[in-house]
Amino acid sequence: MGKSPAQPPFAPTVSEEARAVMTPLLAAGSAPEMTATLMRNAITRKAVRAAAASHLKPLNKSRAKRFGVDVGKGTVAGVPVKFVRRRESDASPDRRLLINFHGGGFMVDSGSETETIPIAGLTGISVATVMYRMAPEHPFPAAVDDALAVYRNALSQRSPASIGIYGTSAGAVLTGQLLARIKAEGLPMPAAAGFFSGSADLALVSDCEAFLPSIMGTRTGPEVLADYAAGTERTDPLLSPLYGDLTGLPPTLLMTSTRDQLLSQTIRFHLALRKAGVDADLMVYEGMLHAFWAYMECPETEDALAAQAAFFDRHLAR
């Protein structure tokens, strides 16, 4: 008997555009492994970060043009930020503010503009994306300290009901950690939070991480974040909020996909939030890769970005 024909790599529910983008990505395997040695060497670390920034420049430029957005640089409370705002010559700035934390494993910037440009363009809400200090030079809680400083500054200028926070991948991890820190500091919660393809548990490898190819080389999520966690106990609720008291957190949109290595971690956090009485919604996209909305142009991305924008537009007070 002859061999059965090879099964197609995608379900028929996945768009043709998404298939075209994902086919070479899957053929290439996971992202190159950024070893501890590579990232601890200042010269190679700089090169890796420069390569990541260069790789995203075309997408940054095309999205800025398509969504009618300007990107500027500055500082808030001594922390470097990028300001992302829709071009509106005849309108005053929206009093609402979104604060974003980019992905990149806490080692590189892999989305400070691709994650923010569409949301600013779709909502008209200004976005401050925090260029937080990264590992291995600056382990936990440096990134959270930077995020908190920007959030405190936002609170000094506007109502918490007009502020939202969000992030993808490492940025989602940081979003959860900031919420835990805000609660520990006794500060007002933001109006809403976006937790997009992240983890609230840096201690355990969950199901999807165990059977899907690693996002980065051969390392698990906890291994990738070893330099970030440094000597902090992995079950410390400020590092891994899943181990803490989640009551009182703001309405949260969680987003992931079925080929996402952090699908299980996102689901686990969603369940924990619901058990704590938090208004939490979970959206899971069929057949898509980890954090696809941050770097893929396809109908699924358009839908995901629109859902993110609608969530924040609905929850932030004008």
PDB file of C-alpha atoms in Angstrom:
ATOM      1  CA  MET A   1       0.000   0.000   0.000  1.00  0.00           C
ATOM      2  CA  GLY A   2       1.190   3.520  -0.748  1.00  0.00           C
ATOM      3  CA  LYS A   3       1.719   6.112   1.908  1.00  0.00           C
ATOM      4  CA  SER A   4      -1.232   8.197   2.974  1.00  0.00           C
ATOM      5  CA  PRO A   5      -1.050  11.759   1.720  1.00  0.00           C
ATOM      6  CA  ALA A   6       0.551  14.143   4.195  1.00  0.00           C
ATOM      7  CA  GLN A   7      -1.928  15.937   6.368  1.00  0.00           C
ATOM      8  CA  PRO A   8      -2.124  19.701   5.798  1.00  0.00           C
ATOM      9  CA  PRO A   9      -0.339  21.656   8.552  1.00  0.00           C
ATOM     10  CA  PHE A  10      -3.332  23.908   9.176  1.00  0.00           C
ATOM     11  CA  ALA A  11      -7.006  23.413   9.814  1.00  0.00           C
ATOM     12  CA  PRO A  12      -9.311  24.755   7.086  1.00  0.00           C
ATOM     13  CA  THR A  13     -10.530  27.341   9.599  1.00  0.00           C
ATOM     14  CA  VAL A  14      -7.191  29.186   9.389  1.00  0.00           C
ATOM     15  CA  SER A  15      -7.139  31.976   6.811  1.00  0.00           C
ATOM     16  CA  GLU A  16      -5.044  31.682   3.673  1.00  0.00           C
ATOM     17  CA  GLU A  17      -3.164  34.834   4.644  1.00  0.00           C
ATOM     18  CA  ALA A  18      -2.241  33.370   8.025  1.00  0.00           C
ATOM     19  CA  ARG A  19      -1.128  30.113   6.426  1.00  0.00           C
ATOM     20  CA  ALA A  20       1.166  31.996   4.070  1.00  0.00           C
ATOM     21  CA  VAL A  21       2.833  33.794   6.963  1.00  0.00           C
ATOM     22  CA  MET A  22       3.068  30.833   9.328  1.00  0.00           C
ATOM     23  CA  THR A  23       4.355  28.221   6.871  1.00  0.00           C
ATOM     24  CA  PRO A  24       7.932  29.576   6.708  1.00  0.00           C
ATOM     25  CA  LEU A  25       7.889  30.373  10.413  1.00  0.00           C
ATOM     26  CA  LEU A  26       6.978  26.807  11.331  1.00  0.00           C
ATOM     27  CA  ALA A  27       9.510  25.425   8.852  1.00  0.00           C
ATOM     28  CA  ALA A  28      12.228  27.488  10.520  1.00  0.00           C
ATOM     29  CA  GLY A  29      11.316  26.214  13.972  1.00  0.00           C
ATOM     30  CA  SER A  30      11.473  28.273  17.158  1.00  0.00           C
ATOM     31  CA  ALA A  31      13.258  31.573  17.477  1.00  0.00           C
ATOM     32  CA  PRO A  32      17.057  31.403  17.813  1.00  0.00           C
ATOM     33  CA  GLU A  33      18.084  30.582  21.333  1.00  0.00           C
ATOM     34  CA  MET A  34      19.462  33.542  23.232  1.00  0.00           C
ATOM     35  CA  THR A  35      21.765  31.740  25.625  1.00  0.00           C
ATOM     36  CA  ALA A  36      22.755  33.145  28.973  1.00  0.00           C
ATOM     37  CA  THR A  37      26.301  33.564  27.665  1.00  0.00           C
ATOM     38  CA  LEU A  38      25.114  35.506  24.622  1.00  0.00           C
ATOM     39  CA  MET A  39      22.911  37.881  26.587  1.00  0.00           C
ATOM     40  CA  ARG A  40      25.420  38.406  29.388  1.00  0.00           C
ATOM     41  CA  ASN A  41      28.067  39.608  26.951  1.00  0.00           C
ATOM     42  CA  ALA A  42      27.554  43.336  26.384  1.00  0.00           C
ATOM     43  CA  ILE A  43      28.698  43.235  22.743  1.00  0.00           C
ATOM     44  CA  THR A  44      26.538  40.298  21.648  1.00  0.00           C
ATOM     45  CA  ARG A  45      23.610  41.535  23.732  1.00  0.00           C
ATOM     46  CA  LYS A  46      23.689  44.863  21.912  1.00  0.00           C
ATOM     47  CA  ALA A  47      23.833  43.063  18.562  1.00  0.00           C
ATOM     48  CA  VAL A  48      20.849  40.840  19.391  1.00  0.00           C
ATOM     49  CA  ARG A  49      18.759  43.818  20.451  1.00  0.00           C
ATOM     50  CA  ALA A  50      19.741  45.795  17.372  1.00  0.00           C
ATOM     51  CA  ALA A  51      18.804  42.860  15.127  1.00  0.00           C
ATOM     52  CA  ALA A  52      15.398  42.555  16.796  1.00  0.00           C
ATOM     53  CA  ALA A  53      14.735  46.278  16.311  1.00  0.00           C
ATOM     54  CA  SER A  54      15.836  46.157  12.666  1.00  0.00           C
ATOM     55  CA  HIS A  55      13.621  43.159  11.962  1.00  0.00           C
ATOM     56  CA  LEU A  56      10.505  45.030  13.109  1.00  0.00           C
ATOM     57  CA  LYS A  57      11.190  48.366  11.387  1.00  0.00           C
ATOM     58  CA  PRO A  58       9.259  47.561   8.172  1.00  0.00           C
ATOM     59  CA  LEU A  59       6.186  46.426  10.115  1.00  0.00           C
ATOM     60  CA  ASN A  60       6.407  49.427  12.436  1.00  0.00           C
ATOM     61  CA  LYS A  61       6.494  51.749   9.443  1.00  0.00           C
ATOM     62  CA  SER A  62       3.662  50.076   7.544  1.00  0.00           C
ATOM     63  CA  ARG A  63       1.402  49.929  10.587  1.00  0.00           C
ATOM     64  CA  ALA A  64       2.054  53.571  11.474  1.00  0.00           C
ATOM     65  CA  LYS A  65       1.035  54.590   7.966  1.00  0.00           C
ATOM     66  CA  ARG A  66      -2.019  52.320   7.842  1.00  0.00           C
ATOM     67  CA  PHE A  67      -3.381  53.340  11.244  1.00  0.00           C
ATOM     68  CA  GLY A  68      -2.499  57.033  10.939  1.00  0.00           C
ATOM     69  CA  VAL A  69      -0.310  57.125  14.025  1.00  0.00           C
ATOM     70  CA  ASP A  70       2.730  59.129  15.115  1.00  0.00           C
ATOM     71  CA  VAL A  71       5.402  57.686  17.413  1.00  0.00           C
ATOM     72  CA  GLY A  72       7.602  59.894  19.576  1.00  0.00           C
ATOM     73  CA  LYS A  73      10.139  59.317  22.333  1.00  0.00           C
ATOM     74  CA  GLY A  74      10.472  60.866  25.777  1.00  0.00           C
ATOM     75  CA  THR A  75      10.671  60.086  29.473  1.00  0.00           C
ATOM     76  CA  VAL A  76       8.071  59.774  32.201  1.00  0.00           C
ATOM     77  CA  ALA A  77       9.225  59.810  35.821  1.00  0.00           C
ATOM     78  CA  GLY A  78      12.748  59.211  34.541  1.00  0.00           C
ATOM     79  CA  VAL A  79      11.702  56.134  32.558  1.00  0.00           C
ATOM     80  CA  PRO A  80      12.150  56.041  28.751  1.00  0.00           C
ATOM     81  CA  VAL A  81       8.843  55.720  26.899  1.00  0.00           C
ATOM     82  CA  LYS A  82       7.467  55.863  23.396  1.00  0.00           C
ATOM     83  CA  PHE A  83       4.361  58.003  22.903  1.00  0.00           C
ATOM     84  CA  VAL A  84       1.964  56.619  20.317  1.00  0.00           C
ATOM     85  CA  ARG A  85      -0.929  58.803  19.198  1.00  0.00           C
ATOM     86  CA  ARG A  86      -3.384  58.941  16.311  1.00  0.00           C
ATOM     87  CA  ARG A  87      -2.953  61.969  14.083  1.00  0.00           C
ATOM     88  CA  GLU A  88      -5.824  64.374  14.827  1.00  0.00           C
ATOM     89  CA  SER A  89      -5.071  67.941  13.827  1.00  0.00           C
ATOM     90  CA  ASP A  90      -8.495  69.244  14.850  1.00  0.00           C
ATOM     91  CA  ALA A  91      -8.924  67.424  18.150  1.00  0.00           C
ATOM     92  CA  SER A  92      -7.427  67.816  21.618  1.00  0.00           C
ATOM     93  CA  PRO A  93      -5.632  64.814  23.104  1.00  0.00           C
ATOM     94  CA  ASP A  94      -7.876  62.159  24.623  1.00  0.00           C
ATOM     95  CA  ARG A  95      -7.750  62.298  28.434  1.00  0.00           C
ATOM     96  CA  ARG A  96      -7.676  58.538  28.454  1.00  0.00           C
ATOM     97  CA  LEU A  97      -4.316  56.757  28.524  1.00  0.00           C
ATOM     98  CA  LEU A  98      -3.112  53.257  27.830  1.00  0.00           C
ATOM     99  CA  ILE A  99       0.218  52.061  29.208  1.00  0.00           C
ATOM    100  CA  ASN A 100       1.857  49.231  27.274  1.00  0.00           C
ATOM    101  CA  PHE A 101       4.655  46.824  28.166  1.00  0.00           C
ATOM    102  CA  HIS A 102       6.315  45.215  25.150  1.00  0.00           C
ATOM    103  CA  GLY A 103       7.186  41.574  24.639  1.00  0.00           C
ATOM    104  CA  GLY A 104      10.619  40.048  24.084  1.00  0.00           C
ATOM    105  CA  GLY A 105      11.353  37.726  26.991  1.00  0.00           C
ATOM    106  CA  PHE A 106      12.504  40.683  29.134  1.00  0.00           C
ATOM    107  CA  MET A 107      15.651  40.633  26.952  1.00  0.00           C
ATOM    108  CA  VAL A 108      14.727  42.478  23.741  1.00  0.00           C
ATOM    109  CA  ASP A 109      12.036  44.841  22.466  1.00  0.00           C
ATOM    110  CA  SER A 110       9.858  42.778  20.156  1.00  0.00           C
ATOM    111  CA  GLY A 111       6.707  44.874  19.989  1.00  0.00           C
ATOM    112  CA  SER A 112       6.807  48.340  21.533  1.00  0.00           C
ATOM    113  CA  GLU A 113       5.359  49.751  18.305  1.00  0.00           C
ATOM    114  CA  THR A 114       3.637  46.811  16.635  1.00  0.00           C
ATOM    115  CA  GLU A 115       1.541  46.214  19.778  1.00  0.00           C
ATOM    116  CA  THR A 116       0.620  49.861  20.274  1.00  0.00           C
ATOM    117  CA  ILE A 117       0.211  51.521  16.874  1.00  0.00           C
ATOM    118  CA  PRO A 118      -2.974  49.611  15.949  1.00  0.00           C
ATOM    119  CA  ILE A 119      -4.606  50.200  19.340  1.00  0.00           C
ATOM    120  CA  ALA A 120      -3.858  53.927  19.304  1.00  0.00           C
ATOM    121  CA  GLY A 121      -5.131  54.153  15.740  1.00  0.00           C
ATOM    122  CA  LEU A 122      -8.311  52.192  16.331  1.00  0.00           C
ATOM    123  CA  THR A 123      -9.299  53.847  19.619  1.00  0.00           C
ATOM    124  CA  GLY A 124      -7.837  57.336  19.443  1.00  0.00           C
ATOM    125  CA  ILE A 125      -6.465  56.691  22.948  1.00  0.00           C
ATOM    126  CA  SER A 126      -2.863  57.764  23.462  1.00  0.00           C
ATOM    127  CA  VAL A 127      -0.492  54.959  24.394  1.00  0.00           C
ATOM    128  CA  ALA A 128       2.707  55.237  26.441  1.00  0.00           C
ATOM    129  CA  THR A 129       4.811  52.154  25.845  1.00  0.00           C
ATOM    130  CA  VAL A 130       7.324  51.702  28.644  1.00  0.00           C
ATOM    131  CA  MET A 131      10.906  50.960  27.609  1.00  0.00           C
ATOM    132  CA  TYR A 132      11.562  49.203  30.879  1.00  0.00           C
ATOM    133  CA  ARG A 133      14.972  47.991  32.003  1.00  0.00           C
ATOM    134  CA  MET A 134      15.701  44.468  30.821  1.00  0.00           C
ATOM    135  CA  ALA A 135      17.554  41.369  31.963  1.00  0.00           C
ATOM    136  CA  PRO A 136      20.200  40.233  32.484  1.00  0.00           C
ATOM    137  CA  GLU A 137      21.527  43.677  33.424  1.00  0.00           C
ATOM    138  CA  HIS A 138      18.416  44.553  35.403  1.00  0.00           C
ATOM    139  CA  PRO A 139      16.587  41.576  36.942  1.00  0.00           C
ATOM    140  CA  PHE A 140      13.234  41.638  38.729  1.00  0.00           C
ATOM    141  CA  PRO A 141      11.860  43.929  40.085  1.00  0.00           C
ATOM    142  CA  ALA A 142      13.520  46.613  37.905  1.00  0.00           C
ATOM    143  CA  ALA A 143      10.965  46.335  35.090  1.00  0.00           C
ATOM    144  CA  VAL A 144       8.091  46.447  37.577  1.00  0.00           C
ATOM    145  CA  ASP A 145       9.632  49.480  39.274  1.00  0.00           C
ATOM    146  CA  ASP A 146       9.741  51.261  35.902  1.00  0.00           C
ATOM    147  CA  ALA A 147       6.166  50.259  35.093  1.00  0.00           C
ATOM    148  CA  LEU A 148       4.991  51.446  38.511  1.00  0.00           C
ATOM    149  CA  ALA A 149       6.763  54.803  38.133  1.00  0.00           C
ATOM    150  CA  VAL A 150       4.953  55.468  34.850  1.00  0.00           C
ATOM    151  CA  TYR A 151       1.641  54.331  36.347  1.00  0.00           C
ATOM    152  CA  ARG A 152       2.078  56.598  39.392  1.00  0.00           C
ATOM    153  CA  ASN A 153       2.756  59.507  37.063  1.00  0.00           C
ATOM    154  CA  ALA A 154      -0.421  58.722  35.124  1.00  0.00           C
ATOM    155  CA  LEU A 155      -2.402  58.689  38.378  1.00  0.00           C
ATOM    156  CA  SER A 156      -1.083  62.161  39.220  1.00  0.00           C
ATOM    157  CA  GLN A 157      -2.592  63.540  36.007  1.00  0.00           C
ATOM    158  CA  ARG A 158      -5.851  61.658  35.479  1.00  0.00           C
ATOM    159  CA  SER A 159      -8.431  59.434  37.115  1.00  0.00           C
ATOM    160  CA  PRO A 160      -7.612  55.713  37.359  1.00  0.00           C
ATOM    161  CA  ALA A 161     -10.936  55.196  35.591  1.00  0.00           C
ATOM    162  CA  SER A 162      -9.277  56.662  32.476  1.00  0.00           C
ATOM    163  CA  ILE A 163      -6.149  54.475  32.572  1.00  0.00           C
ATOM    164  CA  GLY A 164      -5.639  51.003  31.111  1.00  0.00           C
ATOM    165  CA  ILE A 165      -2.561  48.780  31.090  1.00  0.00           C
ATOM    166  CA  TYR A 166      -1.650  45.911  28.794  1.00  0.00           C
ATOM    167  CA  GLY A 167       1.101  43.819  27.298  1.00  0.00           C
ATOM    168  CA  THR A 168       1.904  40.816  25.142  1.00  0.00           C
ATOM    169  CA  SER A 169       4.119  37.853  26.100  1.00  0.00           C
ATOM    170  CA  ALA A 170       6.734  39.232  28.549  1.00  0.00           C
ATOM    171  CA  GLY A 171       4.626  42.390  28.554  1.00  0.00           C
ATOM    172  CA  ALA A 172       1.648  40.348  29.749  1.00  0.00           C
ATOM    173  CA  VAL A 173       3.818  38.877  32.507  1.00  0.00           C
ATOM    174  CA  LEU A 174       4.755  42.424  33.502  1.00  0.00           C
ATOM    175  CA  THR A 175       1.111  43.503  33.378  1.00  0.00           C
ATOM    176  CA  GLY A 176       0.198  40.844  35.921  1.00  0.00           C
ATOM    177  CA  GLN A 177       3.163  41.728  38.099  1.00  0.00           C
ATOM    178  CA  LEU A 178       2.276  45.424  38.011  1.00  0.00           C
ATOM    179  CA  LEU A 179      -1.287  44.667  39.096  1.00  0.00           C
ATOM    180  CA  ALA A 180       0.083  42.661  42.030  1.00  0.00           C
ATOM    181  CA  ARG A 181       2.411  45.534  42.915  1.00  0.00           C
ATOM    182  CA  ILE A 182      -0.354  48.139  42.621  1.00  0.00           C
ATOM    183  CA  LYS A 183      -2.424  46.108  45.060  1.00  0.00           C
ATOM    184  CA  ALA A 184       0.515  45.669  47.439  1.00  0.00           C
ATOM    185  CA  GLU A 185       1.180  49.429  47.348  1.00  0.00           C
ATOM    186  CA  GLY A 186      -2.484  50.213  48.030  1.00  0.00           C
ATOM    187  CA  LEU A 187      -2.851  52.296  44.866  1.00  0.00           C
ATOM    188  CA  PRO A 188      -6.056  52.630  42.834  1.00  0.00           C
ATOM    189  CA  MET A 189      -6.425  49.977  40.165  1.00  0.00           C
ATOM    190  CA  PRO A 190      -6.557  50.948  36.487  1.00  0.00           C
ATOM    191  CA  ALA A 191      -9.881  50.748  34.706  1.00  0.00           C
ATOM    192  CA  ALA A 192      -8.864  47.696  32.677  1.00  0.00           C
ATOM    193  CA  ALA A 193      -5.986  45.358  31.909  1.00  0.00           C
ATOM    194  CA  GLY A 194      -4.983  43.387  28.836  1.00  0.00           C
ATOM    195  CA  PHE A 195      -3.100  40.150  29.447  1.00  0.00           C
ATOM    196  CA  PHE A 196      -2.191  38.888  26.001  1.00  0.00           C
ATOM    197  CA  SER A 197      -0.410  35.522  25.725  1.00  0.00           C
ATOM    198  CA  GLY A 198       1.412  35.575  29.029  1.00  0.00           C
ATOM    199  CA  SER A 199       2.079  33.764  32.271  1.00  0.00           C
ATOM    200  CA  ALA A 200       1.322  34.562  35.892  1.00  0.00           C
ATOM    201  CA  ASP A 201       3.316  31.553  37.124  1.00  0.00           C
ATOM    202  CA  LEU A 202       7.085  31.620  36.575  1.00  0.00           C
ATOM    203  CA  ALA A 203       7.583  28.532  38.736  1.00  0.00           C
ATOM    204  CA  LEU A 204       5.938  25.802  36.653  1.00  0.00           C
ATOM    205  CA  VAL A 205       5.994  24.570  33.070  1.00  0.00           C
ATOM    206  CA  SER A 206       2.373  24.155  32.016  1.00  0.00           C
ATOM    207  CA  ASP A 207       0.813  21.788  29.493  1.00  0.00           C
ATOM    208  CA  CYS A 208       1.239  23.665  26.207  1.00  0.00           C
ATOM    209  CA  GLU A 209       4.831  24.562  27.024  1.00  0.00           C
ATOM    210  CA  ALA A 210       5.512  20.883  27.561  1.00  0.00           C
ATOM    211  CA  PHE A 211       4.266  19.565  24.209  1.00  0.00           C
ATOM    212  CA  LEU A 212       4.698  22.475  21.772  1.00  0.00           C
ATOM    213  CA  PRO A 213       8.142  23.455  20.452  1.00  0.00           C
ATOM    214  CA  SER A 214       9.806  26.022  22.682  1.00  0.00           C
ATOM    215  CA  ILE A 215       9.323  29.667  21.762  1.00  0.00           C
ATOM    216  CA  MET A 216      13.060  30.146  22.066  1.00  0.00           C
ATOM    217  CA  GLY A 217      15.507  27.372  21.210  1.00  0.00           C
ATOM    218  CA  THR A 218      15.117  24.427  23.561  1.00  0.00           C
ATOM    219  CA  ARG A 219      14.406  26.295  26.782  1.00  0.00           C
ATOM    220  CA  THR A 220      11.159  26.301  28.744  1.00  0.00           C
ATOM    221  CA  GLY A 221       9.450  29.492  29.817  1.00  0.00           C
ATOM    222  CA  PRO A 222      10.871  29.382  33.365  1.00  0.00           C
ATOM    223  CA  GLU A 223      14.349  28.745  31.923  1.00  0.00           C
ATOM    224  CA  VAL A 224      14.065  31.652  29.477  1.00  0.00           C
ATOM    225  CA  LEU A 225      13.109  33.956  32.367  1.00  0.00           C
ATOM    226  CA  ALA A 226      15.832  32.715  34.727  1.00  0.00           C
ATOM    227  CA  ASP A 227      17.942  35.848  34.356  1.00  0.00           C
ATOM    228  CA  TYR A 228      14.871  38.015  34.851  1.00  0.00           C
ATOM    229  CA  ALA A 229      13.720  36.215  38.019  1.00  0.00           C
ATOM    230  CA  ALA A 230      17.320  36.027  39.293  1.00  0.00           C
ATOM    231  CA  GLY A 231      17.282  35.148  43.004  1.00  0.00           C
ATOM    232  CA  THR A 232      13.601  35.843  43.614  1.00  0.00           C
ATOM    233  CA  GLU A 233      11.579  32.871  44.839  1.00  0.00           C
ATOM    234  CA  ARG A 234       9.545  31.758  41.825  1.00  0.00           C
ATOM    235  CA  THR A 235       6.337  31.461  43.856  1.00  0.00           C
ATOM    236  CA  ASP A 236       6.641  34.998  45.257  1.00  0.00           C
ATOM    237  CA  PRO A 237       3.224  36.541  44.434  1.00  0.00           C
ATOM    238  CA  LEU A 238       4.886  39.725  43.203  1.00  0.00           C
ATOM    239  CA  LEU A 239       6.804  37.668  40.628  1.00  0.00           C
ATOM    240  CA  SER A 240       4.123  35.034  40.005  1.00  0.00           C
ATOM    241  CA  PRO A 241       0.744  36.637  40.797  1.00  0.00           C
ATOM    242  CA  LEU A 242      -1.068  33.313  40.453  1.00  0.00           C
ATOM    243  CA  TYR A 243       0.196  32.487  43.953  1.00  0.00           C
ATOM    244  CA  GLY A 244      -1.272  35.627  45.498  1.00  0.00           C
ATOM    245  CA  ASP A 245      -4.635  37.200  46.268  1.00  0.00           C
ATOM    246  CA  LEU A 246      -6.197  38.290  42.973  1.00  0.00           C
ATOM    247  CA  THR A 247      -9.351  39.840  44.382  1.00  0.00           C
ATOM    248  CA  GLY A 248      -9.954  43.449  43.436  1.00  0.00           C
ATOM    249  CA  LEU A 249      -8.120  43.353  40.122  1.00  0.00           C
ATOM    250  CA  PRO A 250      -9.719  45.301  37.264  1.00  0.00           C
ATOM    251  CA  PRO A 251     -11.689  43.897  34.322  1.00  0.00           C
ATOM    252  CA  THR A 252      -9.198  41.911  32.279  1.00  0.00           C
ATOM    253  CA  LEU A 253      -9.143  40.687  28.696  1.00  0.00           C
ATOM    254  CA  LEU A 254      -6.943  37.643  28.165  1.00  0.00           C
ATOM    255  CA  MET A 255      -5.981  36.572  24.664  1.00  0.00           C
ATOM    256  CA  THR A 256      -4.115  33.559  23.288  1.00  0.00           C
ATOM    257  CA  SER A 257      -4.248  30.968  20.496  1.00  0.00           C
ATOM    258  CA  THR A 258      -4.190  27.205  20.025  1.00  0.00           C
ATOM    259  CA  ARG A 259      -0.563  27.015  18.824  1.00  0.00           C
ATOM    260  CA  ASP A 260       0.622  29.347  21.555  1.00  0.00           C
ATOM    261  CA  GLN A 261       3.118  27.878  24.017  1.00  0.00           C
ATOM    262  CA  LEU A 262       1.567  30.119  26.681  1.00  0.00           C
ATOM    263  CA  LEU A 263      -2.003  29.024  25.984  1.00  0.00           C
ATOM    264  CA  SER A 264      -2.137  26.948  29.175  1.00  0.00           C
ATOM    265  CA  GLN A 265      -0.588  29.690  31.290  1.00  0.00           C
ATOM    266  CA  THR A 266      -3.060  32.243  29.956  1.00  0.00           C
ATOM    267  CA  ILE A 267      -5.958  29.861  30.649  1.00  0.00           C
ATOM    268  CA  ARG A 268      -4.711  29.184  34.182  1.00  0.00           C
ATOM    269  CA  PHE A 269      -4.565  32.895  34.962  1.00  0.00           C
ATOM    270  CA  HIS A 270      -8.037  33.403  33.510  1.00  0.00           C
ATOM    271  CA  LEU A 271      -9.470  30.667  35.718  1.00  0.00           C
ATOM    272  CA  ALA A 272      -7.713  32.091  38.798  1.00  0.00           C
ATOM    273  CA  LEU A 273      -9.082  35.562  38.065  1.00  0.00           C
ATOM    274  CA  ARG A 274     -12.609  34.217  37.659  1.00  0.00           C
ATOM    275  CA  LYS A 275     -12.326  32.298  40.936  1.00  0.00           C
ATOM    276  CA  ALA A 276     -11.244  35.544  42.612  1.00  0.00           C
ATOM    277  CA  GLY A 277     -14.374  37.282  41.331  1.00  0.00           C
ATOM    278  CA  VAL A 278     -12.588  39.369  38.711  1.00  0.00           C
ATOM    279  CA  ASP A 279     -14.442  40.290  35.512  1.00  0.00           C
ATOM    280  CA  ALA A 280     -12.197  38.354  33.114  1.00  0.00           C
ATOM    281  CA  ASP A 281     -12.808  37.357  29.506  1.00  0.00           C
ATOM    282  CA  LEU A 282     -10.716  34.883  27.506  1.00  0.00           C
ATOM    283  CA  MET A 283     -10.355  34.886  23.715  1.00  0.00           C
ATOM    284  CA  VAL A 284      -8.594  31.945  22.010  1.00  0.00           C
ATOM    285  CA  TYR A 285      -7.790  32.048  18.296  1.00  0.00           C
ATOM    286  CA  GLU A 286      -7.803  28.952  16.127  1.00  0.00           C
ATOM    287  CA  GLY A 287      -4.514  27.655  14.755  1.00  0.00           C
ATOM    288  CA  MET A 288      -2.455  30.792  15.387  1.00  0.00           C
ATOM    289  CA  LEU A 289       1.069  31.109  16.763  1.00  0.00           C
ATOM    290  CA  HIS A 290       2.232  32.791  19.970  1.00  0.00           C
ATOM    291  CA  ALA A 291       1.423  36.526  20.075  1.00  0.00           C
ATOM    292  CA  PHE A 292       0.500  36.517  16.378  1.00  0.00           C
ATOM    293  CA  TRP A 293      -1.211  39.949  16.494  1.00  0.00           C
ATOM    294  CA  ALA A 294       2.160  41.588  17.235  1.00  0.00           C
ATOM    295  CA  TYR A 295       3.898  40.526  14.010  1.00  0.00           C
ATOM    296  CA  MET A 296       1.506  38.843  11.552  1.00  0.00           C
ATOM    297  CA  GLU A 297      -0.719  40.586   9.026  1.00  0.00           C
ATOM    298  CA  CYS A 298      -3.814  38.449   8.424  1.00  0.00           C
ATOM    299  CA  PRO A 299      -7.587  38.500   9.102  1.00  0.00           C
ATOM    300  CA  GLU A 300      -7.100  36.860  12.506  1.00  0.00           C
ATOM    301  CA  THR A 301      -4.793  39.698  13.529  1.00  0.00           C
ATOM    302  CA  GLU A 302      -7.319  42.282  12.403  1.00  0.00           C
ATOM    303  CA  ASP A 303      -9.955  40.588  14.536  1.00  0.00           C
ATOM    304  CA  ALA A 304      -7.672  40.314  17.577  1.00  0.00           C
ATOM    305  CA  LEU A 305      -6.578  43.944  17.416  1.00  0.00           C
ATOM    306  CA  ALA A 306     -10.162  45.106  16.975  1.00  0.00           C
ATOM    307  CA  ALA A 307     -11.180  43.093  20.055  1.00  0.00           C
ATOM    308  CA  GLN A 308      -8.371  44.606  22.112  1.00  0.00           C
ATOM    309  CA  ALA A 309      -9.310  48.115  20.984  1.00  0.00           C
ATOM    310  CA  ALA A 310     -13.018  47.602  21.674  1.00  0.00           C
ATOM    311  CA  PHE A 311     -12.278  46.297  25.171  1.00  0.00           C
ATOM    312  CA  PHE A 312     -10.254  49.357  26.158  1.00  0.00           C
ATOM    313  CA  ASP A 313     -12.598  51.808  24.468  1.00  0.00           C
ATOM    314  CA  ARG A 314     -15.478  50.276  26.432  1.00  0.00           C
ATOM    315  CA  HIS A 315     -13.800  50.277  29.842  1.00  0.00           C
ATOM    316  CA  LEU A 316     -11.841  53.537  29.959  1.00  0.00           C
ATOM    317  CA  ALA A 317     -13.868  56.553  31.080  1.00  0.00           C
ATOM    318  CA  ARG A 318     -13.828  59.559  28.774  1.00  0.00           C
TER     319      ARG A 318
END
